[in-house]
mmCIF file with all atom_site columns, C-alpha atoms in Angstrom:
data_model
loop_
_atom_site.group_PDB
_atom_site.id
_atom_site.type_symbol
_atom_site.label_atom_id
_atom_site.label_alt_id
_atom_site.label_comp_id
_atom_site.label_asym_id
_atom_site.label_entity_id
_atom_site.label_seq_id
_atom_site.pdbx_PDB_ins_code
_atom_site.Cartn_x
_atom_site.Cartn_y
_atom_site.Cartn_z
_atom_site.occupancy
_atom_site.B_iso_or_equiv
_atom_site.pdbx_formal_charge
_atom_site.auth_seq_id
_atom_site.auth_comp_id
_atom_site.auth_asym_id
_atom_site.auth_atom_id
_atom_site.pdbx_PDB_model_num
ATOM 1   C CA . MET Y 1 1   ? -123.046 69.621 -83.358 1.00 0.00 ? 193 MET Y CA 1
ATOM 2   C CA . ARG Y 1 2   ? -119.931 68.171 -81.750 1.00 0.00 ? 194 ARG Y CA 1
ATOM 3   C CA . GLU Y 1 3   ? -118.517 71.602 -80.832 1.00 0.00 ? 195 GLU Y CA 1
ATOM 4   C CA . LEU Y 1 4   ? -121.917 72.688 -79.411 1.00 0.00 ? 196 LEU Y CA 1
ATOM 5   C CA . LEU Y 1 5   ? -122.018 69.586 -77.159 1.00 0.00 ? 197 LEU Y CA 1
ATOM 6   C CA . LEU Y 1 6   ? -118.346 70.134 -75.957 1.00 0.00 ? 198 LEU Y CA 1
ATOM 7   C CA . THR Y 1 7   ? -119.161 73.896 -75.298 1.00 0.00 ? 199 THR Y CA 1
ATOM 8   C CA . THR Y 1 8   ? -122.196 72.946 -73.262 1.00 0.00 ? 200 THR Y CA 1
ATOM 9   C CA . ILE Y 1 9   ? -120.291 70.428 -71.211 1.00 0.00 ? 201 ILE Y CA 1
ATOM 10  C CA . LEU Y 1 10  ? -117.439 72.857 -70.589 1.00 0.00 ? 202 LEU Y CA 1
ATOM 11  C CA . VAL Y 1 11  ? -119.824 75.613 -69.386 1.00 0.00 ? 203 VAL Y CA 1
ATOM 12  C CA . ALA Y 1 12  ? -121.538 73.115 -67.148 1.00 0.00 ? 204 ALA Y CA 1
ATOM 13  C CA . VAL Y 1 13  ? -118.304 71.976 -65.581 1.00 0.00 ? 205 VAL Y CA 1
ATOM 14  C CA . LEU Y 1 14  ? -116.968 75.465 -65.122 1.00 0.00 ? 206 LEU Y CA 1
ATOM 15  C CA . ALA Y 1 15  ? -120.230 76.645 -63.516 1.00 0.00 ? 207 ALA Y CA 1
ATOM 16  C CA . GLY Y 1 16  ? -120.045 73.746 -61.102 1.00 0.00 ? 208 GLY Y CA 1
ATOM 17  C CA . CYS Y 1 17  ? -116.415 74.457 -60.070 1.00 0.00 ? 209 CYS Y CA 1
ATOM 18  C CA . THR Y 1 18  ? -117.014 78.105 -59.157 1.00 0.00 ? 210 THR Y CA 1
ATOM 19  C CA . SER Y 1 19  ? -117.304 78.846 -55.397 1.00 0.00 ? 211 SER Y CA 1
ATOM 20  C CA . ARG Y 1 20  ? -120.662 80.035 -54.186 1.00 0.00 ? 212 ARG Y CA 1
ATOM 21  C CA . GLN Y 1 21  ? -120.497 83.054 -51.978 1.00 0.00 ? 213 GLN Y CA 1
ATOM 22  C CA . GLY Y 1 22  ? -124.203 83.685 -51.993 1.00 0.00 ? 214 GLY Y CA 1
ATOM 23  C CA . ASP Y 1 23  ? -125.370 86.920 -50.251 1.00 0.00 ? 215 ASP Y CA 1
ATOM 24  C CA . HIS Y 1 24  ? -122.423 86.944 -48.010 1.00 0.00 ? 216 HIS Y CA 1
ATOM 25  C CA . PRO Y 1 25  ? -119.196 88.224 -49.597 1.00 0.00 ? 217 PRO Y CA 1
ATOM 26  C CA . GLU Y 1 26  ? -116.071 87.083 -48.027 1.00 0.00 ? 218 GLU Y CA 1
ATOM 27  C CA . ARG Y 1 27  ? -115.153 89.340 -45.215 1.00 0.00 ? 219 ARG Y CA 1
ATOM 28  C CA . MET Y 1 28  ? -111.842 89.534 -43.209 1.00 0.00 ? 220 MET Y CA 1
ATOM 29  C CA . TRP Y 1 29  ? -112.500 89.296 -39.570 1.00 0.00 ? 221 TRP Y CA 1
ATOM 30  C CA . THR Y 1 30  ? -110.471 90.168 -36.470 1.00 0.00 ? 222 THR Y CA 1
ATOM 31  C CA . GLU Y 1 31  ? -110.502 87.866 -33.439 1.00 0.00 ? 223 GLU Y CA 1
ATOM 32  C CA . PRO Y 1 32  ? -112.300 90.383 -31.222 1.00 0.00 ? 224 PRO Y CA 1
ATOM 33  C CA . GLU Y 1 33  ? -115.002 90.818 -33.892 1.00 0.00 ? 225 GLU Y CA 1
ATOM 34  C CA . LEU Y 1 34  ? -115.586 87.045 -34.007 1.00 0.00 ? 226 LEU Y CA 1
ATOM 35  C CA . LYS Y 1 35  ? -115.665 86.846 -30.109 1.00 0.00 ? 227 LYS Y CA 1
ATOM 36  C CA . SER Y 1 36  ? -118.271 89.767 -30.269 1.00 0.00 ? 228 SER Y CA 1
ATOM 37  C CA . LEU Y 1 37  ? -120.734 87.277 -31.825 1.00 0.00 ? 229 LEU Y CA 1
ATOM 38  C CA . GLN Y 1 38  ? -121.318 86.022 -28.346 1.00 0.00 ? 230 GLN Y CA 1
ATOM 39  C CA . GLY Y 1 39  ? -124.890 87.021 -27.157 1.00 0.00 ? 231 GLY Y CA 1
ATOM 40  C CA . LYS Y 1 40  ? -126.187 87.264 -30.699 1.00 0.00 ? 232 LYS Y CA 1
ATOM 41  C CA . THR Y 1 41  ? -129.222 85.226 -31.943 1.00 0.00 ? 233 THR Y CA 1
ATOM 42  C CA . ARG Y 1 42  ? -129.032 82.675 -34.638 1.00 0.00 ? 234 ARG Y CA 1
ATOM 43  C CA . ASP Y 1 43  ? -130.593 85.111 -37.114 1.00 0.00 ? 235 ASP Y CA 1
ATOM 44  C CA . GLU Y 1 44  ? -127.935 87.717 -36.296 1.00 0.00 ? 236 GLU Y CA 1
ATOM 45  C CA . VAL Y 1 45  ? -125.059 85.308 -36.652 1.00 0.00 ? 237 VAL Y CA 1
ATOM 46  C CA . ARG Y 1 46  ? -126.545 84.029 -39.963 1.00 0.00 ? 238 ARG Y CA 1
ATOM 47  C CA . ASP Y 1 47  ? -126.728 87.685 -41.157 1.00 0.00 ? 239 ASP Y CA 1
ATOM 48  C CA . LEU Y 1 48  ? -123.039 88.201 -40.355 1.00 0.00 ? 240 LEU Y CA 1
ATOM 49  C CA . LEU Y 1 49  ? -121.490 84.790 -41.280 1.00 0.00 ? 241 LEU Y CA 1
ATOM 50  C CA . GLY Y 1 50  ? -124.040 83.261 -43.577 1.00 0.00 ? 242 GLY Y CA 1
ATOM 51  C CA . ASP Y 1 51  ? -125.275 79.657 -43.282 1.00 0.00 ? 243 ASP Y CA 1
ATOM 52  C CA . PRO Y 1 52  ? -123.095 77.188 -41.410 1.00 0.00 ? 244 PRO Y CA 1
ATOM 53  C CA . ASN Y 1 53  ? -121.070 75.178 -43.834 1.00 0.00 ? 245 ASN Y CA 1
ATOM 54  C CA . GLY Y 1 54  ? -118.813 72.861 -41.787 1.00 0.00 ? 246 GLY Y CA 1
ATOM 55  C CA . LEU Y 1 55  ? -118.898 69.194 -40.884 1.00 0.00 ? 247 LEU Y CA 1
ATOM 56  C CA . TYR Y 1 56  ? -119.443 69.772 -37.182 1.00 0.00 ? 248 TYR Y CA 1
ATOM 57  C CA . THR Y 1 57  ? -122.988 71.259 -37.700 1.00 0.00 ? 249 THR Y CA 1
ATOM 58  C CA . PHE Y 1 58  ? -124.827 68.083 -36.826 1.00 0.00 ? 250 PHE Y CA 1
ATOM 59  C CA . ASP Y 1 59  ? -127.740 69.738 -35.162 1.00 0.00 ? 251 ASP Y CA 1
ATOM 60  C CA . SER Y 1 60  ? -128.353 73.326 -36.140 1.00 0.00 ? 252 SER Y CA 1
ATOM 61  C CA . LYS Y 1 61  ? -130.071 73.977 -32.800 1.00 0.00 ? 253 LYS Y CA 1
ATOM 62  C CA . ASP Y 1 62  ? -126.910 73.488 -30.606 1.00 0.00 ? 254 ASP Y CA 1
ATOM 63  C CA . ARG Y 1 63  ? -123.715 74.290 -32.627 1.00 0.00 ? 255 ARG Y CA 1
ATOM 64  C CA . TRP Y 1 64  ? -122.811 75.868 -35.945 1.00 0.00 ? 256 TRP Y CA 1
ATOM 65  C CA . HIS Y 1 65  ? -119.506 75.202 -37.756 1.00 0.00 ? 257 HIS Y CA 1
ATOM 66  C CA . PHE Y 1 66  ? -118.103 77.865 -40.218 1.00 0.00 ? 258 PHE Y CA 1
ATOM 67  C CA . ALA Y 1 67  ? -115.226 76.094 -42.020 1.00 0.00 ? 259 ALA Y CA 1
ATOM 68  C CA . HIS Y 1 68  ? -113.475 78.800 -43.914 1.00 0.00 ? 260 HIS Y CA 1
ATOM 69  C CA . VAL Y 1 69  ? -113.531 82.152 -42.106 1.00 0.00 ? 261 VAL Y CA 1
ATOM 70  C CA . LEU Y 1 70  ? -110.861 84.696 -43.058 1.00 0.00 ? 262 LEU Y CA 1
ATOM 71  C CA . LEU Y 1 71  ? -109.104 85.881 -39.984 1.00 0.00 ? 263 LEU Y CA 1
ATOM 72  C CA . GLN Y 1 72  ? -106.658 88.933 -40.077 1.00 0.00 ? 264 GLN Y CA 1
ATOM 73  C CA . ASN Y 1 73  ? -103.153 88.022 -38.580 1.00 0.00 ? 265 ASN Y CA 1
ATOM 74  C CA . ASP Y 1 74  ? -101.098 90.293 -36.387 1.00 0.00 ? 266 ASP Y CA 1
ATOM 75  C CA . ARG Y 1 75  ? -99.064  91.422 -39.397 1.00 0.00 ? 267 ARG Y CA 1
ATOM 76  C CA . PRO Y 1 76  ? -100.926 93.976 -41.547 1.00 0.00 ? 268 PRO Y CA 1
ATOM 77  C CA . GLY Y 1 77  ? -102.287 92.616 -44.766 1.00 0.00 ? 269 GLY Y CA 1
ATOM 78  C CA . SER Y 1 78  ? -101.833 88.996 -43.824 1.00 0.00 ? 270 SER Y CA 1
ATOM 79  C CA . SER Y 1 79  ? -104.604 86.560 -43.106 1.00 0.00 ? 271 SER Y CA 1
ATOM 80  C CA . GLU Y 1 80  ? -105.358 82.886 -42.468 1.00 0.00 ? 272 GLU Y CA 1
ATOM 81  C CA . ARG Y 1 81  ? -108.329 80.632 -42.839 1.00 0.00 ? 273 ARG Y CA 1
ATOM 82  C CA . VAL Y 1 82  ? -109.800 79.455 -39.552 1.00 0.00 ? 274 VAL Y CA 1
ATOM 83  C CA . SER Y 1 83  ? -112.763 77.264 -38.372 1.00 0.00 ? 275 SER Y CA 1
ATOM 84  C CA . VAL Y 1 84  ? -115.274 78.979 -36.140 1.00 0.00 ? 276 VAL Y CA 1
ATOM 85  C CA . LEU Y 1 85  ? -117.657 76.992 -33.915 1.00 0.00 ? 277 LEU Y CA 1
ATOM 86  C CA . VAL Y 1 86  ? -120.668 78.884 -32.419 1.00 0.00 ? 278 VAL Y CA 1
ATOM 87  C CA . TYR Y 1 87  ? -122.396 77.246 -29.612 1.00 0.00 ? 279 TYR Y CA 1
ATOM 88  C CA . PHE Y 1 88  ? -126.038 78.357 -28.792 1.00 0.00 ? 280 PHE Y CA 1
ATOM 89  C CA . SER Y 1 89  ? -127.930 78.287 -25.533 1.00 0.00 ? 281 SER Y CA 1
ATOM 90  C CA . LYS Y 1 90  ? -130.806 75.799 -25.236 1.00 0.00 ? 282 LYS Y CA 1
ATOM 91  C CA . PHE Y 1 91  ? -132.930 78.238 -23.293 1.00 0.00 ? 283 PHE Y CA 1
ATOM 92  C CA . GLY Y 1 92  ? -134.650 81.414 -23.883 1.00 0.00 ? 284 GLY Y CA 1
ATOM 93  C CA . GLU Y 1 93  ? -133.775 83.160 -27.211 1.00 0.00 ? 285 GLU Y CA 1
ATOM 94  C CA . HIS Y 1 94  ? -131.044 80.635 -28.024 1.00 0.00 ? 286 HIS Y CA 1
ATOM 95  C CA . ARG Y 1 95  ? -128.252 83.119 -28.107 1.00 0.00 ? 287 ARG Y CA 1
ATOM 96  C CA . ALA Y 1 96  ? -124.556 82.288 -29.016 1.00 0.00 ? 288 ALA Y CA 1
ATOM 97  C CA . THR Y 1 97  ? -122.818 81.404 -25.674 1.00 0.00 ? 289 THR Y CA 1
ATOM 98  C CA . ILE Y 1 98  ? -119.328 80.292 -26.885 1.00 0.00 ? 290 ILE Y CA 1
ATOM 99  C CA . ILE Y 1 99  ? -117.375 81.345 -29.857 1.00 0.00 ? 291 ILE Y CA 1
ATOM 100 C CA . GLU Y 1 100 ? -114.485 78.879 -30.529 1.00 0.00 ? 292 GLU Y CA 1
ATOM 101 C CA . ILE Y 1 101 ? -111.815 79.748 -33.106 1.00 0.00 ? 293 ILE Y CA 1
ATOM 102 C CA . ARG Y 1 102 ? -109.737 76.949 -34.362 1.00 0.00 ? 294 ARG Y CA 1
ATOM 103 C CA . HIS Y 1 103 ? -106.482 77.852 -36.119 1.00 0.00 ? 295 HIS Y CA 1
ATOM 104 C CA . ARG Y 1 104 ? -105.455 75.266 -38.634 1.00 0.00 ? 296 ARG Y CA 1
ATOM 105 C CA . SER Y 1 105 ? -101.942 73.814 -38.304 1.00 0.00 ? 297 SER Y CA 1
ATOM 106 C CA . GLU Y 1 106 ? -99.700  74.095 -41.280 1.00 0.00 ? 298 GLU Y CA 1
ATOM 107 C CA . GLU Y 1 107 ? -98.441  70.761 -42.515 1.00 0.00 ? 299 GLU Y CA 1
#
């Protein structure tokens, strides 16, 4: 009985620790590809990047924050994690107007 309880707890902990990718497998982006999101609707951005997951998504109507986007560096095969902020227009079809890529400083 004790082994069954420990096994159940271990499985629950391991299941909770795995990262959830959902329907959007991780993709490596280039800077021009990310900038090309400008002009796309919210649904189109969600189809490409998934749901916004960053702290700066206070109001999903105006700005979405994607905290961990994989960006290809200048060197072949190297990449870095960046944050991407997508600002949407308040008028019409609410298309993406500004795409801001924030590189993280290495400390």
